[in-house]
Amino acid sequence: MSAEALAPVVMLVTDVFGHTPAVDAMLRTLNVQAVIVSPFDEAGFHFDTEPDAYQSFVVNGGVAAYARKVRDIQQRYQSSLRYIVGFSAGASAVWMASAHAEFAGIQQAVLFYGSRIRDARNVRPVCPTRLIFAEQEVAFKPAELVADLYKRGHQAELIRGTSHGFMNVYSAGSCVKTQDRFLQELHQLIHQPALDDAA
C-alpha cells in the first residue's frame, strides 16, 4: 500500500478523556484513515471520572494548548486531511484554530458540543464548519448560543433531548441512539464521491 493511501483523511480531535478504546471503535465504524489528536501524549489515557479527566486537561494547558496542538497536526498533514471531527474540548480547540489559513483545504469540520465556543463567538473559520450542541449543559444555555451563532452566519444546531457528551460512551450524557445517527451521517459525509470525481 502506498504512503499516499495511508495518509490521514480525517483528523479526529477527542474530548478530555483522550484516545480511548471508544475512539478506536468509532474510527472502525467510520472506516477511514485518520489521525487521532488527544490532549494527552499517550494513547489509552484512562480516567475514572469526567472531573478527573477535565482536571488533567486543565493541568496540561487547557483549550489554548489544545488549539495549538490541533494547528500543528493540521500543518503536518495539510496535504491529505479533508475532514475534522471534534468533541467537547476537542471541538472548542478546533474552533479556536479554524480561522488560520492552513484550514482552508478542509472540506468540512463537524464539531460536537464545544462548550468553550461560547467564549469565542467572533471566530470566523476558513472552512465549512457544522456546530452541533446538546440541549442540556450545566454551565450555559445552549439554545441561546446556537441562536447567536446562527445569527452570525454559522451552521449551528441544537439536538433536542441530549446532554453534553452524547457521543462518548464514557460520559454521563452518552446516548447510543444519537451516537449511531451521527456516526451514520459522518460515514456518509466522509465516503461521498470526491468533488473531482463528480466533475
mmCIF file with all atom_site columns, C-alpha atoms in Angstrom, residues 2-195:
data_model
loop_
_atom_site.group_PDB
_atom_site.id
_atom_site.type_symbol
_atom_site.label_atom_id
_atom_site.label_alt_id
_atom_site.label_comp_id
_atom_site.label_asym_id
_atom_site.label_entity_id
_atom_site.label_seq_id
_atom_site.pdbx_PDB_ins_code
_atom_site.Cartn_x
_atom_site.Cartn_y
_atom_site.Cartn_z
_atom_site.occupancy
_atom_site.B_iso_or_equiv
_atom_site.pdbx_formal_charge
_atom_site.auth_seq_id
_atom_site.auth_comp_id
_atom_site.auth_asym_id
_atom_site.auth_atom_id
_atom_site.pdbx_PDB_model_num
ATOM 1   C CA . SER A 1 2   ? 1.376   3.413  -0.933 1.00 0.00 ? 2   SER A CA 1
ATOM 2   C CA . ALA A 1 3   ? 2.217   6.102  1.614  1.00 0.00 ? 3   ALA A CA 1
ATOM 3   C CA . GLU A 1 4   ? -0.434  8.259  -0.036 1.00 0.00 ? 4   GLU A CA 1
ATOM 4   C CA . ALA A 1 5   ? -3.093  5.620  0.646  1.00 0.00 ? 5   ALA A CA 1
ATOM 5   C CA . LEU A 1 6   ? -2.106  5.637  4.329  1.00 0.00 ? 6   LEU A CA 1
ATOM 6   C CA . ALA A 1 7   ? -2.210  9.436  4.649  1.00 0.00 ? 7   ALA A CA 1
ATOM 7   C CA . PRO A 1 8   ? -4.941  10.541 7.054  1.00 0.00 ? 8   PRO A CA 1
ATOM 8   C CA . VAL A 1 9   ? -8.119  11.945 5.527  1.00 0.00 ? 9   VAL A CA 1
ATOM 9   C CA . VAL A 1 10  ? -9.778  12.733 8.870  1.00 0.00 ? 10  VAL A CA 1
ATOM 10  C CA . MET A 1 11  ? -8.497  14.453 11.980 1.00 0.00 ? 11  MET A CA 1
ATOM 11  C CA . LEU A 1 12  ? -10.446 13.225 14.996 1.00 0.00 ? 12  LEU A CA 1
ATOM 12  C CA . VAL A 1 13  ? -9.966  15.524 18.000 1.00 0.00 ? 13  VAL A CA 1
ATOM 13  C CA . THR A 1 14  ? -11.017 13.889 21.261 1.00 0.00 ? 14  THR A CA 1
ATOM 14  C CA . ASP A 1 15  ? -12.654 15.229 24.381 1.00 0.00 ? 15  ASP A CA 1
ATOM 15  C CA . VAL A 1 16  ? -10.903 15.314 27.784 1.00 0.00 ? 16  VAL A CA 1
ATOM 16  C CA . PHE A 1 17  ? -10.939 11.511 28.032 1.00 0.00 ? 17  PHE A CA 1
ATOM 17  C CA . GLY A 1 18  ? -8.331  11.400 25.263 1.00 0.00 ? 18  GLY A CA 1
ATOM 18  C CA . HIS A 1 19  ? -7.599  8.445  22.990 1.00 0.00 ? 19  HIS A CA 1
ATOM 19  C CA . THR A 1 20  ? -9.791  5.657  24.370 1.00 0.00 ? 20  THR A CA 1
ATOM 20  C CA . PRO A 1 21  ? -10.977 2.285  23.015 1.00 0.00 ? 21  PRO A CA 1
ATOM 21  C CA . ALA A 1 22  ? -14.279 4.010  22.180 1.00 0.00 ? 22  ALA A CA 1
ATOM 22  C CA . VAL A 1 23  ? -12.423 6.393  19.847 1.00 0.00 ? 23  VAL A CA 1
ATOM 23  C CA . ASP A 1 24  ? -10.841 3.411  18.083 1.00 0.00 ? 24  ASP A CA 1
ATOM 24  C CA . ALA A 1 25  ? -14.277 1.779  17.770 1.00 0.00 ? 25  ALA A CA 1
ATOM 25  C CA . MET A 1 26  ? -15.674 4.976  16.271 1.00 0.00 ? 26  MET A CA 1
ATOM 26  C CA . LEU A 1 27  ? -12.924 5.020  13.659 1.00 0.00 ? 27  LEU A CA 1
ATOM 27  C CA . ARG A 1 28  ? -13.592 1.386  12.778 1.00 0.00 ? 28  ARG A CA 1
ATOM 28  C CA . THR A 1 29  ? -17.219 2.348  12.151 1.00 0.00 ? 29  THR A CA 1
ATOM 29  C CA . LEU A 1 30  ? -16.179 5.300  10.000 1.00 0.00 ? 30  LEU A CA 1
ATOM 30  C CA . ASN A 1 31  ? -13.727 3.053  8.111  1.00 0.00 ? 31  ASN A CA 1
ATOM 31  C CA . VAL A 1 32  ? -11.285 5.825  7.236  1.00 0.00 ? 32  VAL A CA 1
ATOM 32  C CA . GLN A 1 33  ? -7.607  6.608  7.624  1.00 0.00 ? 33  GLN A CA 1
ATOM 33  C CA . ALA A 1 34  ? -7.380  9.134  10.453 1.00 0.00 ? 34  ALA A CA 1
ATOM 34  C CA . VAL A 1 35  ? -5.042  10.933 12.790 1.00 0.00 ? 35  VAL A CA 1
ATOM 35  C CA . ILE A 1 36  ? -6.282  10.997 16.378 1.00 0.00 ? 36  ILE A CA 1
ATOM 36  C CA . VAL A 1 37  ? -5.487  14.114 18.373 1.00 0.00 ? 37  VAL A CA 1
ATOM 37  C CA . SER A 1 38  ? -5.752  13.903 22.158 1.00 0.00 ? 38  SER A CA 1
ATOM 38  C CA . PRO A 1 39  ? -4.958  16.477 24.843 1.00 0.00 ? 39  PRO A CA 1
ATOM 39  C CA . PHE A 1 40  ? -2.503  13.919 26.233 1.00 0.00 ? 40  PHE A CA 1
ATOM 40  C CA . ASP A 1 41  ? 0.634   12.487 24.666 1.00 0.00 ? 41  ASP A CA 1
ATOM 41  C CA . GLU A 1 42  ? -0.056  8.836  25.419 1.00 0.00 ? 42  GLU A CA 1
ATOM 42  C CA . ALA A 1 43  ? -2.831  6.764  23.849 1.00 0.00 ? 43  ALA A CA 1
ATOM 43  C CA . GLY A 1 44  ? -5.177  4.865  26.110 1.00 0.00 ? 44  GLY A CA 1
ATOM 44  C CA . PHE A 1 45  ? -5.070  7.518  28.817 1.00 0.00 ? 45  PHE A CA 1
ATOM 45  C CA . HIS A 1 46  ? -7.770  6.455  31.270 1.00 0.00 ? 46  HIS A CA 1
ATOM 46  C CA . PHE A 1 47  ? -9.695  8.357  33.908 1.00 0.00 ? 47  PHE A CA 1
ATOM 47  C CA . ASP A 1 48  ? -12.217 7.048  36.397 1.00 0.00 ? 48  ASP A CA 1
ATOM 48  C CA . THR A 1 49  ? -14.436 10.135 36.185 1.00 0.00 ? 49  THR A CA 1
ATOM 49  C CA . GLU A 1 50  ? -15.093 13.074 33.884 1.00 0.00 ? 50  GLU A CA 1
ATOM 50  C CA . PRO A 1 51  ? -13.957 15.606 36.554 1.00 0.00 ? 51  PRO A CA 1
ATOM 51  C CA . ASP A 1 52  ? -10.631 13.727 36.836 1.00 0.00 ? 52  ASP A CA 1
ATOM 52  C CA . ALA A 1 53  ? -10.199 13.893 33.068 1.00 0.00 ? 53  ALA A CA 1
ATOM 53  C CA . TYR A 1 54  ? -11.080 17.596 32.978 1.00 0.00 ? 54  TYR A CA 1
ATOM 54  C CA . GLN A 1 55  ? -8.646  18.420 35.779 1.00 0.00 ? 55  GLN A CA 1
ATOM 55  C CA . SER A 1 56  ? -5.823  16.690 33.928 1.00 0.00 ? 56  SER A CA 1
ATOM 56  C CA . PHE A 1 57  ? -6.819  18.547 30.748 1.00 0.00 ? 57  PHE A CA 1
ATOM 57  C CA . VAL A 1 58  ? -6.565  21.898 32.533 1.00 0.00 ? 58  VAL A CA 1
ATOM 58  C CA . VAL A 1 59  ? -3.180  20.976 34.024 1.00 0.00 ? 59  VAL A CA 1
ATOM 59  C CA . ASN A 1 60  ? -1.986  20.130 30.502 1.00 0.00 ? 60  ASN A CA 1
ATOM 60  C CA . GLY A 1 61  ? -2.757  23.661 29.269 1.00 0.00 ? 61  GLY A CA 1
ATOM 61  C CA . GLY A 1 62  ? -6.492  23.600 28.568 1.00 0.00 ? 62  GLY A CA 1
ATOM 62  C CA . VAL A 1 63  ? -8.143  24.709 25.336 1.00 0.00 ? 63  VAL A CA 1
ATOM 63  C CA . ALA A 1 64  ? -5.411  27.158 24.284 1.00 0.00 ? 64  ALA A CA 1
ATOM 64  C CA . ALA A 1 65  ? -2.702  24.479 24.358 1.00 0.00 ? 65  ALA A CA 1
ATOM 65  C CA . TYR A 1 66  ? -5.041  22.010 22.647 1.00 0.00 ? 66  TYR A CA 1
ATOM 66  C CA . ALA A 1 67  ? -5.763  24.504 19.843 1.00 0.00 ? 67  ALA A CA 1
ATOM 67  C CA . ARG A 1 68  ? -2.016  24.879 19.234 1.00 0.00 ? 68  ARG A CA 1
ATOM 68  C CA . LYS A 1 69  ? -1.685  21.098 19.026 1.00 0.00 ? 69  LYS A CA 1
ATOM 69  C CA . VAL A 1 70  ? -4.546  20.931 16.501 1.00 0.00 ? 70  VAL A CA 1
ATOM 70  C CA . ARG A 1 71  ? -2.815  23.564 14.348 1.00 0.00 ? 71  ARG A CA 1
ATOM 71  C CA . ASP A 1 72  ? 0.467   21.662 14.492 1.00 0.00 ? 72  ASP A CA 1
ATOM 72  C CA . ILE A 1 73  ? -1.224  18.439 13.332 1.00 0.00 ? 73  ILE A CA 1
ATOM 73  C CA . GLN A 1 74  ? -3.125  20.282 10.592 1.00 0.00 ? 74  GLN A CA 1
ATOM 74  C CA . GLN A 1 75  ? 0.126   21.781 9.286  1.00 0.00 ? 75  GLN A CA 1
ATOM 75  C CA . ARG A 1 76  ? 1.791   18.352 9.320  1.00 0.00 ? 76  ARG A CA 1
ATOM 76  C CA . TYR A 1 77  ? -0.988  16.608 7.357  1.00 0.00 ? 77  TYR A CA 1
ATOM 77  C CA . GLN A 1 78  ? -2.372  19.559 5.402  1.00 0.00 ? 78  GLN A CA 1
ATOM 78  C CA . SER A 1 79  ? -1.953  17.862 2.019  1.00 0.00 ? 79  SER A CA 1
ATOM 79  C CA . SER A 1 80  ? -4.196  14.895 2.869  1.00 0.00 ? 80  SER A CA 1
ATOM 80  C CA . LEU A 1 81  ? -6.676  15.989 5.555  1.00 0.00 ? 81  LEU A CA 1
ATOM 81  C CA . ARG A 1 82  ? -10.176 16.736 4.273  1.00 0.00 ? 82  ARG A CA 1
ATOM 82  C CA . TYR A 1 83  ? -12.411 16.404 7.362  1.00 0.00 ? 83  TYR A CA 1
ATOM 83  C CA . ILE A 1 84  ? -12.135 17.280 11.035 1.00 0.00 ? 84  ILE A CA 1
ATOM 84  C CA . VAL A 1 85  ? -14.394 15.836 13.735 1.00 0.00 ? 85  VAL A CA 1
ATOM 85  C CA . GLY A 1 86  ? -14.094 17.276 17.235 1.00 0.00 ? 86  GLY A CA 1
ATOM 86  C CA . PHE A 1 87  ? -15.768 16.511 20.531 1.00 0.00 ? 87  PHE A CA 1
ATOM 87  C CA . SER A 1 88  ? -16.226 18.795 23.546 1.00 0.00 ? 88  SER A CA 1
ATOM 88  C CA . ALA A 1 89  ? -12.799 20.255 24.424 1.00 0.00 ? 89  ALA A CA 1
ATOM 89  C CA . GLY A 1 90  ? -11.575 18.986 21.048 1.00 0.00 ? 90  GLY A CA 1
ATOM 90  C CA . ALA A 1 91  ? -14.403 20.808 19.261 1.00 0.00 ? 91  ALA A CA 1
ATOM 91  C CA . SER A 1 92  ? -13.550 24.004 21.128 1.00 0.00 ? 92  SER A CA 1
ATOM 92  C CA . ALA A 1 93  ? -9.868  23.612 20.231 1.00 0.00 ? 93  ALA A CA 1
ATOM 93  C CA . VAL A 1 94  ? -10.667 23.113 16.527 1.00 0.00 ? 94  VAL A CA 1
ATOM 94  C CA . TRP A 1 95  ? -12.946 26.161 16.594 1.00 0.00 ? 95  TRP A CA 1
ATOM 95  C CA . MET A 1 96  ? -10.169 28.313 18.116 1.00 0.00 ? 96  MET A CA 1
ATOM 96  C CA . ALA A 1 97  ? -7.720  27.137 15.432 1.00 0.00 ? 97  ALA A CA 1
ATOM 97  C CA . SER A 1 98  ? -10.064 27.169 12.447 1.00 0.00 ? 98  SER A CA 1
ATOM 98  C CA . ALA A 1 99  ? -9.569  30.793 11.410 1.00 0.00 ? 99  ALA A CA 1
ATOM 99  C CA . HIS A 1 100 ? -5.978  30.080 10.332 1.00 0.00 ? 100 HIS A CA 1
ATOM 100 C CA . ALA A 1 101 ? -5.120  29.741 6.639  1.00 0.00 ? 101 ALA A CA 1
ATOM 101 C CA . GLU A 1 102 ? -3.907  26.116 6.840  1.00 0.00 ? 102 GLU A CA 1
ATOM 102 C CA . PHE A 1 103 ? -7.525  25.000 7.418  1.00 0.00 ? 103 PHE A CA 1
ATOM 103 C CA . ALA A 1 104 ? -8.704  26.346 4.040  1.00 0.00 ? 104 ALA A CA 1
ATOM 104 C CA . GLY A 1 105 ? -8.322  22.898 2.414  1.00 0.00 ? 105 GLY A CA 1
ATOM 105 C CA . ILE A 1 106 ? -10.692 21.223 4.876  1.00 0.00 ? 106 ILE A CA 1
ATOM 106 C CA . GLN A 1 107 ? -13.962 20.265 3.158  1.00 0.00 ? 107 GLN A CA 1
ATOM 107 C CA . GLN A 1 108 ? -15.945 20.044 6.414  1.00 0.00 ? 108 GLN A CA 1
ATOM 108 C CA . ALA A 1 109 ? -15.378 20.341 10.150 1.00 0.00 ? 109 ALA A CA 1
ATOM 109 C CA . VAL A 1 110 ? -18.054 18.768 12.357 1.00 0.00 ? 110 VAL A CA 1
ATOM 110 C CA . LEU A 1 111 ? -17.822 19.915 15.968 1.00 0.00 ? 111 LEU A CA 1
ATOM 111 C CA . PHE A 1 112 ? -19.871 18.363 18.756 1.00 0.00 ? 112 PHE A CA 1
ATOM 112 C CA . TYR A 1 113 ? -20.785 20.291 21.918 1.00 0.00 ? 113 TYR A CA 1
ATOM 113 C CA . GLY A 1 114 ? -17.744 22.556 22.080 1.00 0.00 ? 114 GLY A CA 1
ATOM 114 C CA . SER A 1 115 ? -18.816 24.450 25.171 1.00 0.00 ? 115 SER A CA 1
ATOM 115 C CA . ARG A 1 116 ? -15.923 26.960 25.152 1.00 0.00 ? 116 ARG A CA 1
ATOM 116 C CA . ILE A 1 117 ? -17.072 28.168 21.738 1.00 0.00 ? 117 ILE A CA 1
ATOM 117 C CA . ARG A 1 118 ? -19.311 30.435 23.766 1.00 0.00 ? 118 ARG A CA 1
ATOM 118 C CA . ASP A 1 119 ? -16.190 32.403 24.801 1.00 0.00 ? 119 ASP A CA 1
ATOM 119 C CA . ALA A 1 120 ? -15.007 32.857 21.193 1.00 0.00 ? 120 ALA A CA 1
ATOM 120 C CA . ARG A 1 121 ? -18.100 33.684 19.177 1.00 0.00 ? 121 ARG A CA 1
ATOM 121 C CA . ASN A 1 122 ? -16.233 36.055 16.856 1.00 0.00 ? 122 ASN A CA 1
ATOM 122 C CA . VAL A 1 123 ? -14.073 33.305 15.325 1.00 0.00 ? 123 VAL A CA 1
ATOM 123 C CA . ARG A 1 124 ? -14.515 33.064 11.537 1.00 0.00 ? 124 ARG A CA 1
ATOM 124 C CA . PRO A 1 125 ? -13.496 29.582 10.352 1.00 0.00 ? 125 PRO A CA 1
ATOM 125 C CA . VAL A 1 126 ? -11.900 29.421 6.901  1.00 0.00 ? 126 VAL A CA 1
ATOM 126 C CA . CYS A 1 127 ? -13.511 26.016 6.248  1.00 0.00 ? 127 CYS A CA 1
ATOM 127 C CA . PRO A 1 128 ? -17.175 24.917 6.273  1.00 0.00 ? 128 PRO A CA 1
ATOM 128 C CA . THR A 1 129 ? -17.990 24.156 9.907  1.00 0.00 ? 129 THR A CA 1
ATOM 129 C CA . ARG A 1 130 ? -21.041 22.438 11.386 1.00 0.00 ? 130 ARG A CA 1
ATOM 130 C CA . LEU A 1 131 ? -21.629 23.106 15.081 1.00 0.00 ? 131 LEU A CA 1
ATOM 131 C CA . ILE A 1 132 ? -23.744 20.545 16.930 1.00 0.00 ? 132 ILE A CA 1
ATOM 132 C CA . PHE A 1 133 ? -24.784 21.232 20.511 1.00 0.00 ? 133 PHE A CA 1
ATOM 133 C CA . ALA A 1 134 ? -26.527 19.174 23.180 1.00 0.00 ? 134 ALA A CA 1
ATOM 134 C CA . GLU A 1 135 ? -29.731 20.620 24.581 1.00 0.00 ? 135 GLU A CA 1
ATOM 135 C CA . GLN A 1 136 ? -28.550 20.281 28.186 1.00 0.00 ? 136 GLN A CA 1
ATOM 136 C CA . GLU A 1 137 ? -25.374 21.904 29.530 1.00 0.00 ? 137 GLU A CA 1
ATOM 137 C CA . VAL A 1 138 ? -24.534 22.670 33.146 1.00 0.00 ? 138 VAL A CA 1
ATOM 138 C CA . ALA A 1 139 ? -22.612 25.911 32.641 1.00 0.00 ? 139 ALA A CA 1
ATOM 139 C CA . PHE A 1 140 ? -24.637 27.761 29.967 1.00 0.00 ? 140 PHE A CA 1
ATOM 140 C CA . LYS A 1 141 ? -27.795 27.772 27.872 1.00 0.00 ? 141 LYS A CA 1
ATOM 141 C CA . PRO A 1 142 ? -27.047 26.050 24.557 1.00 0.00 ? 142 PRO A CA 1
ATOM 142 C CA . ALA A 1 143 ? -30.212 27.348 22.877 1.00 0.00 ? 143 ALA A CA 1
ATOM 143 C CA . GLU A 1 144 ? -29.038 30.941 23.357 1.00 0.00 ? 144 GLU A CA 1
ATOM 144 C CA . LEU A 1 145 ? -25.569 30.134 21.996 1.00 0.00 ? 145 LEU A CA 1
ATOM 145 C CA . VAL A 1 146 ? -26.950 28.288 18.974 1.00 0.00 ? 146 VAL A CA 1
ATOM 146 C CA . ALA A 1 147 ? -29.298 31.184 18.165 1.00 0.00 ? 147 ALA A CA 1
ATOM 147 C CA . ASP A 1 148 ? -26.433 33.681 18.452 1.00 0.00 ? 148 ASP A CA 1
ATOM 148 C CA . LEU A 1 149 ? -24.051 31.603 16.302 1.00 0.00 ? 149 LEU A CA 1
ATOM 149 C CA . TYR A 1 150 ? -26.785 31.119 13.695 1.00 0.00 ? 150 TYR A CA 1
ATOM 150 C CA . LYS A 1 151 ? -27.334 34.892 13.572 1.00 0.00 ? 151 LYS A CA 1
ATOM 151 C CA . ARG A 1 152 ? -23.605 35.290 12.973 1.00 0.00 ? 152 ARG A CA 1
ATOM 152 C CA . GLY A 1 153 ? -23.902 33.081 9.888  1.00 0.00 ? 153 GLY A CA 1
ATOM 153 C CA . HIS A 1 154 ? -22.673 29.780 11.333 1.00 0.00 ? 154 HIS A CA 1
ATOM 154 C CA . GLN A 1 155 ? -24.222 26.363 10.752 1.00 0.00 ? 155 GLN A CA 1
ATOM 155 C CA . ALA A 1 156 ? -25.242 25.737 14.366 1.00 0.00 ? 156 ALA A CA 1
ATOM 156 C CA . GLU A 1 157 ? -27.880 23.332 15.611 1.00 0.00 ? 157 GLU A CA 1
ATOM 157 C CA . LEU A 1 158 ? -29.337 22.038 18.862 1.00 0.00 ? 158 LEU A CA 1
ATOM 158 C CA . ILE A 1 159 ? -30.077 18.329 19.302 1.00 0.00 ? 159 ILE A CA 1
ATOM 159 C CA . ARG A 1 160 ? -33.217 18.006 21.409 1.00 0.00 ? 160 ARG A CA 1
ATOM 160 C CA . GLY A 1 161 ? -33.257 15.587 24.320 1.00 0.00 ? 161 GLY A CA 1
ATOM 161 C CA . THR A 1 162 ? -29.464 15.300 24.584 1.00 0.00 ? 162 THR A CA 1
ATOM 162 C CA . SER A 1 163 ? -26.863 16.157 27.209 1.00 0.00 ? 163 SER A CA 1
ATOM 163 C CA . HIS A 1 164 ? -23.198 17.105 26.865 1.00 0.00 ? 164 HIS A CA 1
ATOM 164 C CA . GLY A 1 165 ? -21.142 14.041 25.957 1.00 0.00 ? 165 GLY A CA 1
ATOM 165 C CA . PHE A 1 166 ? -23.816 12.216 23.955 1.00 0.00 ? 166 PHE A CA 1
ATOM 166 C CA . MET A 1 167 ? -21.177 10.869 21.519 1.00 0.00 ? 167 MET A CA 1
ATOM 167 C CA . ASN A 1 168 ? -18.957 9.357  24.247 1.00 0.00 ? 168 ASN A CA 1
ATOM 168 C CA . VAL A 1 169 ? -19.842 6.081  25.991 1.00 0.00 ? 169 VAL A CA 1
ATOM 169 C CA . TYR A 1 170 ? -17.717 7.152  28.978 1.00 0.00 ? 170 TYR A CA 1
ATOM 170 C CA . SER A 1 171 ? -19.722 10.323 29.529 1.00 0.00 ? 171 SER A CA 1
ATOM 171 C CA . ALA A 1 172 ? -22.749 10.647 31.802 1.00 0.00 ? 172 ALA A CA 1
ATOM 172 C CA . GLY A 1 173 ? -24.554 12.209 28.823 1.00 0.00 ? 173 GLY A CA 1
ATOM 173 C CA . SER A 1 174 ? -23.912 9.253  26.489 1.00 0.00 ? 174 SER A CA 1
ATOM 174 C CA . CYS A 1 175 ? -26.774 8.392  24.122 1.00 0.00 ? 175 CYS A CA 1
ATOM 175 C CA . VAL A 1 176 ? -26.248 5.363  21.879 1.00 0.00 ? 176 VAL A CA 1
ATOM 176 C CA . LYS A 1 177 ? -29.171 6.195  19.573 1.00 0.00 ? 177 LYS A CA 1
ATOM 177 C CA . THR A 1 178 ? -27.910 9.725  18.900 1.00 0.00 ? 178 THR A CA 1
ATOM 178 C CA . GLN A 1 179 ? -24.338 8.498  18.535 1.00 0.00 ? 179 GLN A CA 1
ATOM 179 C CA . ASP A 1 180 ? -25.431 5.929  15.933 1.00 0.00 ? 180 ASP A CA 1
ATOM 180 C CA . ARG A 1 181 ? -27.297 8.609  13.994 1.00 0.00 ? 181 ARG A CA 1
ATOM 181 C CA . PHE A 1 182 ? -24.287 10.907 13.782 1.00 0.00 ? 182 PHE A CA 1
ATOM 182 C CA . LEU A 1 183 ? -21.827 8.127  13.015 1.00 0.00 ? 183 LEU A CA 1
ATOM 183 C CA . GLN A 1 184 ? -24.009 7.248  10.017 1.00 0.00 ? 184 GLN A CA 1
ATOM 184 C CA . GLU A 1 185 ? -24.034 10.899 8.932  1.00 0.00 ? 185 GLU A CA 1
ATOM 185 C CA . LEU A 1 186 ? -20.261 11.181 9.337  1.00 0.00 ? 186 LEU A CA 1
ATOM 186 C CA . HIS A 1 187 ? -19.712 7.971  7.374  1.00 0.00 ? 187 HIS A CA 1
ATOM 187 C CA . GLN A 1 188 ? -21.853 9.301  4.514  1.00 0.00 ? 188 GLN A CA 1
ATOM 188 C CA . LEU A 1 189 ? -20.029 12.634 4.557  1.00 0.00 ? 189 LEU A CA 1
ATOM 189 C CA . ILE A 1 190 ? -16.541 11.125 4.543  1.00 0.00 ? 190 ILE A CA 1
ATOM 190 C CA . HIS A 1 191 ? -17.308 8.486  1.900  1.00 0.00 ? 191 HIS A CA 1
ATOM 191 C CA . GLN A 1 192 ? -19.254 10.674 -0.516 1.00 0.00 ? 192 GLN A CA 1
ATOM 192 C CA . PRO A 1 193 ? -17.745 10.792 -4.001 1.00 0.00 ? 193 PRO A CA 1
ATOM 193 C CA . ALA A 1 194 ? -14.954 13.343 -4.200 1.00 0.00 ? 194 ALA A CA 1
ATOM 194 C CA . LEU A 1 195 ? -15.823 16.612 -5.927 1.00 0.00 ? 195 LEU A CA 1
#
